[in-house]
mmCIF file of C-alpha atoms and ligand atoms in Angstrom:
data_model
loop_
_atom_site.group_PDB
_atom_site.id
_atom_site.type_symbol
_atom_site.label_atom_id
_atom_site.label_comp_id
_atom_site.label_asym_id
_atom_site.label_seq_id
_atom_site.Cartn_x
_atom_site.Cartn_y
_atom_site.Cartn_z
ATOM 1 C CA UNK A 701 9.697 -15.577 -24.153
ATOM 2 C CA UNK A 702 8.009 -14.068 -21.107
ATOM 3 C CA UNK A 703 4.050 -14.375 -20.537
ATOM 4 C CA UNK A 704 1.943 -11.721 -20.848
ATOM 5 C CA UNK A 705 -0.154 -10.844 -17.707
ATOM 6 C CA UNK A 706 -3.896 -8.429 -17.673
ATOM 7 C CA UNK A 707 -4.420 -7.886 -13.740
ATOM 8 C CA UNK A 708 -7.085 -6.203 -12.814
ATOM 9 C CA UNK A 709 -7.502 -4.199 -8.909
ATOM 10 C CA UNK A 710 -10.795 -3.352 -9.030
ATOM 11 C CA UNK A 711 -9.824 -1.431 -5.356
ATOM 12 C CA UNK A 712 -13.108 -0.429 -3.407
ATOM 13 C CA UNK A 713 -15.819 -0.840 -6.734
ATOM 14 C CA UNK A 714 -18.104 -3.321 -8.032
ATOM 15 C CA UNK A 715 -21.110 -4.875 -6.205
ATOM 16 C CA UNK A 716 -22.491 -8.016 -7.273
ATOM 17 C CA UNK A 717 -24.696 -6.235 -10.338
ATOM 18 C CA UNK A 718 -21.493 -5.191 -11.783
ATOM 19 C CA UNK A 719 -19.824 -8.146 -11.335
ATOM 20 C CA UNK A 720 -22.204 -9.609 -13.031
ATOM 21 C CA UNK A 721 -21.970 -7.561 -15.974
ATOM 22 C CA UNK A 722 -18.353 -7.651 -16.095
ATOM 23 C CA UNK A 723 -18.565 -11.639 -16.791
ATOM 24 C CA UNK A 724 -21.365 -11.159 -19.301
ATOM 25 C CA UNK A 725 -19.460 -9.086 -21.701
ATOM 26 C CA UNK A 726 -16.051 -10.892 -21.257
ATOM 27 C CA UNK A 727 -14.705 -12.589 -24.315
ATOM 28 C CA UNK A 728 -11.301 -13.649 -24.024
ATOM 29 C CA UNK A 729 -12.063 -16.267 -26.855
ATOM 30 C CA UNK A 730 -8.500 -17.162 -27.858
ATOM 31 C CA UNK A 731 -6.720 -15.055 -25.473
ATOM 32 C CA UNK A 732 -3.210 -16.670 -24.437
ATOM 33 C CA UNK A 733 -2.049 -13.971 -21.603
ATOM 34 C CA UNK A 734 -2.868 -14.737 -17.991
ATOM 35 C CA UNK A 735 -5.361 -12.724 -16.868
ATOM 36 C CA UNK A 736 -6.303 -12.159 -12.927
ATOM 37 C CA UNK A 737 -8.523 -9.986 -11.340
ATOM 38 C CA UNK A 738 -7.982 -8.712 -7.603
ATOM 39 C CA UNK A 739 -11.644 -7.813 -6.118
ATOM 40 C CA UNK A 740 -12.902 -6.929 -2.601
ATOM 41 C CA UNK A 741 -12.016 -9.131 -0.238
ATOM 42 C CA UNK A 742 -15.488 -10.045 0.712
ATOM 43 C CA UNK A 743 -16.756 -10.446 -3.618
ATOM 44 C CA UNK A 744 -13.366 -13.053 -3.855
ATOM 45 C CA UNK A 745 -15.541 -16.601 -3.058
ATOM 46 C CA UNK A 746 -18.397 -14.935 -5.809
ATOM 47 C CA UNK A 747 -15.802 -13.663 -8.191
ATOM 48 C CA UNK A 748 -13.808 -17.168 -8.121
ATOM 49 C CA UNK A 749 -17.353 -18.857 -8.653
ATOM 50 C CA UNK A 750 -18.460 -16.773 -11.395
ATOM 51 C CA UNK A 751 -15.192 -17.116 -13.172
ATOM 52 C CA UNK A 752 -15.020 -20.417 -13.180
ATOM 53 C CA UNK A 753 -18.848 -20.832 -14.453
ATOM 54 C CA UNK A 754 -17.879 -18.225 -17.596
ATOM 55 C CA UNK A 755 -15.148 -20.890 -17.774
ATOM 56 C CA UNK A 756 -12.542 -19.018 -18.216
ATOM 57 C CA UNK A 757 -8.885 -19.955 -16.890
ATOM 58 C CA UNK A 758 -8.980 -16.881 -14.982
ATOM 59 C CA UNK A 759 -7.110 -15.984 -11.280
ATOM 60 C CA UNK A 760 -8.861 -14.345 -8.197
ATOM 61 C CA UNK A 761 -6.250 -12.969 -5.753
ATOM 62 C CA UNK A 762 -6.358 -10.219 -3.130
ATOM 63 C CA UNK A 763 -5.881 -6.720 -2.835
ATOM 64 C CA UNK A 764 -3.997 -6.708 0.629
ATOM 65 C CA UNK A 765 -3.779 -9.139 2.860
ATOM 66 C CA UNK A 766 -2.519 -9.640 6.963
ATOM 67 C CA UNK A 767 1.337 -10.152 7.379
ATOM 68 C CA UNK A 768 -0.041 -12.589 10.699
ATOM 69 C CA UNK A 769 -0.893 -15.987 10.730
ATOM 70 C CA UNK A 770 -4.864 -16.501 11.742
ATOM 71 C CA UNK A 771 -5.176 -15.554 15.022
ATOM 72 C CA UNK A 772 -6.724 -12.658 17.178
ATOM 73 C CA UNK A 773 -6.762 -9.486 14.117
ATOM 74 C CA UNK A 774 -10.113 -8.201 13.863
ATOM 75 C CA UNK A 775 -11.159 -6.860 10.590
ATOM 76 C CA UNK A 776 -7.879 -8.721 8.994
ATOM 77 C CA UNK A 777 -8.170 -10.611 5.610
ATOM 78 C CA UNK A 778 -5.158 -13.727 5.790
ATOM 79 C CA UNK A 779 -3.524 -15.437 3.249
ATOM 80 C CA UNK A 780 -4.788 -18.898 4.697
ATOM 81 C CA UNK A 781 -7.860 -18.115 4.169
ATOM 82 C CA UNK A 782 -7.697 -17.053 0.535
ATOM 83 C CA UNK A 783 -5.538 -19.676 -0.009
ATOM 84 C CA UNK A 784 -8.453 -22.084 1.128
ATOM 85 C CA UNK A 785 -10.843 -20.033 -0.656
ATOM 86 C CA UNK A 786 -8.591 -20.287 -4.249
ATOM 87 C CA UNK A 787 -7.592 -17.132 -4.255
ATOM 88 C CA UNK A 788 -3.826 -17.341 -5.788
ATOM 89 C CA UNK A 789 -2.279 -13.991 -5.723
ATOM 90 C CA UNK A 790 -2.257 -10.717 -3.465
ATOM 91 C CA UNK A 791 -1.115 -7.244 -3.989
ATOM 92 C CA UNK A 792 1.327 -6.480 -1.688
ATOM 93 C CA UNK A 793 2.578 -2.648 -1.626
ATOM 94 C CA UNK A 794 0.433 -0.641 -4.079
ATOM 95 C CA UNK A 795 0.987 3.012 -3.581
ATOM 96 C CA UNK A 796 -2.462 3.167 -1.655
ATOM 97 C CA UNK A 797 -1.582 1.411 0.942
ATOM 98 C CA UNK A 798 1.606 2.819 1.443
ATOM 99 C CA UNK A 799 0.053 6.402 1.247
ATOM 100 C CA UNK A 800 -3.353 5.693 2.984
ATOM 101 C CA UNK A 801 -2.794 3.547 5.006
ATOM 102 C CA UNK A 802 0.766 4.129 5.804
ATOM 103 C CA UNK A 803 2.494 0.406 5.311
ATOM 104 C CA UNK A 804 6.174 0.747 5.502
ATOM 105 C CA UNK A 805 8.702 -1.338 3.805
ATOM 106 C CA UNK A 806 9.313 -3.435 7.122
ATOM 107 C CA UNK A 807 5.221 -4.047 6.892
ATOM 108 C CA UNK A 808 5.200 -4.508 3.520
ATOM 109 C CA UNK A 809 8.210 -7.196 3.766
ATOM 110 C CA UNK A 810 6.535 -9.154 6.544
ATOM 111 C CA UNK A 811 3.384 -9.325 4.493
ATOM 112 C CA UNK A 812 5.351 -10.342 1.468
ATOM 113 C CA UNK A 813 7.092 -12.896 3.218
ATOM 114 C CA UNK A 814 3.884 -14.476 4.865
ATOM 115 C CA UNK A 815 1.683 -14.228 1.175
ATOM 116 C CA UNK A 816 4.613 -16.494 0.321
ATOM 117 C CA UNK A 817 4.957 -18.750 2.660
ATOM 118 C CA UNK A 818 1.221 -19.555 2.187
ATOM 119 C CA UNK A 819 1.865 -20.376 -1.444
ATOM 120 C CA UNK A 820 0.490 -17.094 -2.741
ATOM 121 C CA UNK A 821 2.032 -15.158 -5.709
ATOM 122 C CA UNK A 822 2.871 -11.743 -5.051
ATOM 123 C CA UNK A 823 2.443 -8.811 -6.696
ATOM 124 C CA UNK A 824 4.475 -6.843 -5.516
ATOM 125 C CA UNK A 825 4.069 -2.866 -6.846
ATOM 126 C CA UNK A 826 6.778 0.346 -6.432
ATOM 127 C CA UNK A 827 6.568 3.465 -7.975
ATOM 128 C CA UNK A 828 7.897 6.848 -7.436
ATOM 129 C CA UNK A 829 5.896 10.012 -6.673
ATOM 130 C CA UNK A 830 5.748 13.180 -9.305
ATOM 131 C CA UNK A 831 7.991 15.450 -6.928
ATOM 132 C CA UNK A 832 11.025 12.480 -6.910
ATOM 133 C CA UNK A 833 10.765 11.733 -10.730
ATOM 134 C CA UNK A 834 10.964 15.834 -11.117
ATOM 135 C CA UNK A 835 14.045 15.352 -8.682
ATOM 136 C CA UNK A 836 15.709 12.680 -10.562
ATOM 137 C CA UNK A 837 15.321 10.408 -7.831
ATOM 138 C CA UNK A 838 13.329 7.811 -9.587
ATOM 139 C CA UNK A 839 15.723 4.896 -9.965
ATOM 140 C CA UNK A 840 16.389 5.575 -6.480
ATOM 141 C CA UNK A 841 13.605 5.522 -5.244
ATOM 142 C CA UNK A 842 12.821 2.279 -6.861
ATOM 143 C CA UNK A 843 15.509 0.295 -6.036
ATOM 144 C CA UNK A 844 15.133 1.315 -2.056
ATOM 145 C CA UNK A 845 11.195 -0.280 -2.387
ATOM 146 C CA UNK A 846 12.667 -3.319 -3.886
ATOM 147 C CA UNK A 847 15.749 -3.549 -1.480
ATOM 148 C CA UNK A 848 13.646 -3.410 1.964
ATOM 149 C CA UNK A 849 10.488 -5.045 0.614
ATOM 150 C CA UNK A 850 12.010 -7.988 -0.898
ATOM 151 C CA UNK A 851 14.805 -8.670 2.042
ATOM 152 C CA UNK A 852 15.713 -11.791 2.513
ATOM 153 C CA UNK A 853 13.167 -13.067 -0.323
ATOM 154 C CA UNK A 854 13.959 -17.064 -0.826
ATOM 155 C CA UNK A 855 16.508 -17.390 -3.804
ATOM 156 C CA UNK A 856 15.097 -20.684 -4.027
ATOM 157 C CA UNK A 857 13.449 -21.385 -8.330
ATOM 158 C CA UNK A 858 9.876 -22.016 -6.654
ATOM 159 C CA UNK A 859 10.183 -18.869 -4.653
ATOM 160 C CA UNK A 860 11.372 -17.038 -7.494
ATOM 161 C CA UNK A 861 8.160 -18.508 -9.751
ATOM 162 C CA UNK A 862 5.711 -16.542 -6.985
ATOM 163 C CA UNK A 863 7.140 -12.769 -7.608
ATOM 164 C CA UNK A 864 5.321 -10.734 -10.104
ATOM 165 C CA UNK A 865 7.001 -6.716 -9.939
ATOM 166 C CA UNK A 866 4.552 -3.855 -10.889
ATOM 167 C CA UNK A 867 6.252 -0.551 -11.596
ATOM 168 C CA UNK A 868 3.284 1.848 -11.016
ATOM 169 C CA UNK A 869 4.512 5.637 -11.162
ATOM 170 C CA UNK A 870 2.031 7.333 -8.600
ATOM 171 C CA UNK A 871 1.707 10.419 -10.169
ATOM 172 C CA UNK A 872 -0.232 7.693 -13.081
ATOM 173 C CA UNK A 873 -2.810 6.022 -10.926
ATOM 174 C CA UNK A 874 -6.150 6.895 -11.704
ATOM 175 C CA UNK A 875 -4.884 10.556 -13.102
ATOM 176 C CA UNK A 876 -5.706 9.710 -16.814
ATOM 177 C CA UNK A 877 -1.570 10.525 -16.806
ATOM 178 C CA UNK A 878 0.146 7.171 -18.642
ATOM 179 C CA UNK A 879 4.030 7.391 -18.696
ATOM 180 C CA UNK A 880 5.473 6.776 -22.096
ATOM 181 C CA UNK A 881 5.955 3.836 -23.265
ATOM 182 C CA UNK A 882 9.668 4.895 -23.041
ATOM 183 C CA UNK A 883 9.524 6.276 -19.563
ATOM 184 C CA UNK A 884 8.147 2.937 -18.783
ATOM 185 C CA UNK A 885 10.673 0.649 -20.206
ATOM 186 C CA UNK A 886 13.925 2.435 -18.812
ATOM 187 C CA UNK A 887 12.136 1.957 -14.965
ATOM 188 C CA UNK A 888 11.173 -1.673 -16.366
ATOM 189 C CA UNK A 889 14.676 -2.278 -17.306
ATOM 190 C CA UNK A 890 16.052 -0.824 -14.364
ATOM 191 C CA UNK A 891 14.128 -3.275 -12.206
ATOM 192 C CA UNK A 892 15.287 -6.194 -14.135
ATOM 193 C CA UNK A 893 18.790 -5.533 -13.267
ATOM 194 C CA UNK A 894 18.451 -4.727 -9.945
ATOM 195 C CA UNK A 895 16.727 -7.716 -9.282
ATOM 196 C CA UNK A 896 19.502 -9.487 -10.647
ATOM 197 C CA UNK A 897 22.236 -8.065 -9.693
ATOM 198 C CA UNK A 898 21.191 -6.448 -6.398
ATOM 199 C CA UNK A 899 18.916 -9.498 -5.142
ATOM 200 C CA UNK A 900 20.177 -12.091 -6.847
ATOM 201 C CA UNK A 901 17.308 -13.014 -8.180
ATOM 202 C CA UNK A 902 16.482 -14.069 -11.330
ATOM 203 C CA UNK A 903 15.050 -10.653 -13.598
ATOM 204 C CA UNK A 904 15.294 -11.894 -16.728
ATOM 205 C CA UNK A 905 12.241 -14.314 -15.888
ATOM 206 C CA UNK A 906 10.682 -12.054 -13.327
ATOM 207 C CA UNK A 907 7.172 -10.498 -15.123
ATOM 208 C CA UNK A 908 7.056 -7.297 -14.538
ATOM 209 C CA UNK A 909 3.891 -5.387 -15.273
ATOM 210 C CA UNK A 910 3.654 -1.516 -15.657
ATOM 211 C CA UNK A 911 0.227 -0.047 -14.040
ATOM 212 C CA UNK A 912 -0.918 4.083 -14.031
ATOM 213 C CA UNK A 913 -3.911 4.987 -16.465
ATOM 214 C CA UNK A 914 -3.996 1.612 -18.905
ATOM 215 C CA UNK A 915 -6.327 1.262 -21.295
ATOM 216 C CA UNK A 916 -7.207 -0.048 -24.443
ATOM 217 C CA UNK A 917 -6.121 3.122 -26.676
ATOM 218 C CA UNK A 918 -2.944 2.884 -24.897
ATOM 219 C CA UNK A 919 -1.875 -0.347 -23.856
ATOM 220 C CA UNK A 920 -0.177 -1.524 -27.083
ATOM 221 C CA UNK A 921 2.239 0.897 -26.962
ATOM 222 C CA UNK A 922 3.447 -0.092 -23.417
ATOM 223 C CA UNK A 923 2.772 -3.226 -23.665
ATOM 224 C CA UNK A 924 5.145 -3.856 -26.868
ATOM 225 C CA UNK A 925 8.076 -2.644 -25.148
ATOM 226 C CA UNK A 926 10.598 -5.290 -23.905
ATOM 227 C CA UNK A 927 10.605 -5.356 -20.739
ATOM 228 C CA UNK A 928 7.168 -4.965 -20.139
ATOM 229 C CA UNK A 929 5.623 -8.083 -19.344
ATOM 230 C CA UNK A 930 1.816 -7.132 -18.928
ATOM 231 C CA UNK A 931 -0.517 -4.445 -17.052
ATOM 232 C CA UNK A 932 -2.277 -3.742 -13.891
ATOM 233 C CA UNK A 933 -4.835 -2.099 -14.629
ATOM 234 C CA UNK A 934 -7.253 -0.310 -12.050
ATOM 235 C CA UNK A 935 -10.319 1.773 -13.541
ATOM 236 C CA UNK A 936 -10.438 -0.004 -17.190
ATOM 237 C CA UNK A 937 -10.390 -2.883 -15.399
ATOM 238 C CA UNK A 938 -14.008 -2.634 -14.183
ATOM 239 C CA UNK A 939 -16.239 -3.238 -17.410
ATOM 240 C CA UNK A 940 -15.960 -6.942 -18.860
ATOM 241 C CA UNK A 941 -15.555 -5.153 -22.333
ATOM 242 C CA UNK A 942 -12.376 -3.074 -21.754
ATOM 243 C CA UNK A 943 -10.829 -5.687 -19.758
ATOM 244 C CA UNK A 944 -11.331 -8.041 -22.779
ATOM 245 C CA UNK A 945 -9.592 -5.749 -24.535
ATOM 246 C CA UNK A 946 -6.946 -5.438 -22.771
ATOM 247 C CA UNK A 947 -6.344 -9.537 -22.554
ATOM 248 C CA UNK A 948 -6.066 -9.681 -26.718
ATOM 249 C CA UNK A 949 -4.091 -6.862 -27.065
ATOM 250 C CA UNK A 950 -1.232 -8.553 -24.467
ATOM 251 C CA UNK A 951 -2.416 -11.946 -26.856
ATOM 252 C CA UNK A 952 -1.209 -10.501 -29.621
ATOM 253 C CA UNK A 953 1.936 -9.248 -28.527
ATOM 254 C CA UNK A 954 2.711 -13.075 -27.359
ATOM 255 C CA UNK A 955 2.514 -14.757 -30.923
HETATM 256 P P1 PGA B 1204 -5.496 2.921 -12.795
HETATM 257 O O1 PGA B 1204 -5.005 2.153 -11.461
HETATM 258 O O2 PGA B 1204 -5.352 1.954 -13.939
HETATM 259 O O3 PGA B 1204 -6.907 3.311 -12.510
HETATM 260 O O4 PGA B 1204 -4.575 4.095 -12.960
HETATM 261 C C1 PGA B 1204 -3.911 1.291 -11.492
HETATM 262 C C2 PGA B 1204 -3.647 0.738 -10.117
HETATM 263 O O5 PGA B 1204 -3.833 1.470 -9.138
HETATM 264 O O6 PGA B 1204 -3.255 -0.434 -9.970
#
């Protein structure tokens, strides 16, 4: 049986008050899911220190990181560094940075390949937009993220162990709009195959979390579905209490 994974991207929120807060009110008590939280860049050394003083078994990763070595990129966060800081994860493709910030799938590849080649695990997120699930083009759309961002991604079992998929529809994120649990599945499925048989890569062990408007109220539901290995979670991922939450529902659903 697959893990169950609560990932938080807290994004551009929390300052060190909140932070604060957040670790006061978590309980994760007997909570067996893996749960990670992916905070500013600059609150990662604080957020890794806290964490480990609520002693919880708990991952810090980043939100984006540099597809370059260290070297000469002001204003650049690198995977060396967080690796030497104990981060263990990054984000790599969430639908604001392709939107805002306009990372392509050759960008997104390069930083894919480099957060793994630094030992990082990726989390690597596709969706589709409103107008292209409308159009029917969803599976389409999906399988072209995955095709160019995870080119020429080792097939090697170590490799394999550092890719997380998040399917995150982008007409969910931070709308309050959830897809249905069964909306959710078919995409999750989907994925699962293509990884298989159009990357040959492994899918059947490849978590793959759903993200778009999770919350307490509705995370069961998603999260009991079978291809659904876990959640990134953006705005109920803020308060210590929801987050908490979230971590014994995806417990739960592990026994
Ligand atoms: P949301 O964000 O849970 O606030 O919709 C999810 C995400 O962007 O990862």
């Amino acid at each position: 049986m697959r893990k169950k994974f609560i990932v938080g991207n807290w994004k551009m929120n929390q300052d060190l008050a909140s932070i604060d807060s957040f670790f006061n009110e978590l309980s994760l008590g007997s909570c067996t899911c893996e749960t990670w939280v992916a905070p500013q860049a600059l609150h990662i050394s604080t957020v890794i220190e806290k964490s480990s003083k609520a002693g919880k078994s708990f991952f810090v990763g980043a939100q984006n990181i540099s597809e370059n070595s260290n070297g000469a990129f002001t204003g650049e966060n690198s995977a060396e560094t967080l690796q030497d800081l104990g981060a263990t994860f990054a984000l790599v493709g969430h639908s604001e940075r392709r939107s805002l910030y306009k990372e392509d799938h050759a960008l997104l590849n390069k930083k894919l390949m480099h957060a793994l080649s630094q030992n990082l695990i990726v989390v690597f997120c596709v969706g589709e937009q409103l107008e292209e699930r409308k159009n029917g083009m969803t599976e389409a759309v999906i399988k072209y993220q995955l095709l160019e961002g995870l080119k020429n991604f080792p097939t090697d079992q170590l490799s394999q162990s550092r890719l997380i998929i998040a399917y995150e529809p982008v007409w969910a994120i931070g709308t309050g709009e959830v897809a249905s649990p069964a909306q959710a599945q078919e995409v999750h499925h989907f994925i699962r195959k293509t990884l298989t048989k159009d990357l040959d890569l492994d899918g059947d062990n490849t978590p793959i979390l759903y993200g778009g408007s999770v919350k307490p109220s509705n995370a069961d539901g998603l999260l009991s579905q079978m291809d659904i290995d876990g959640a990134l979670v953006g705005g109920a991922s803020l308060l210590g209490e929801d987050f908490s939450k979230l971590a014994q529902i995806a417990s739960k659903l592990m026994k």
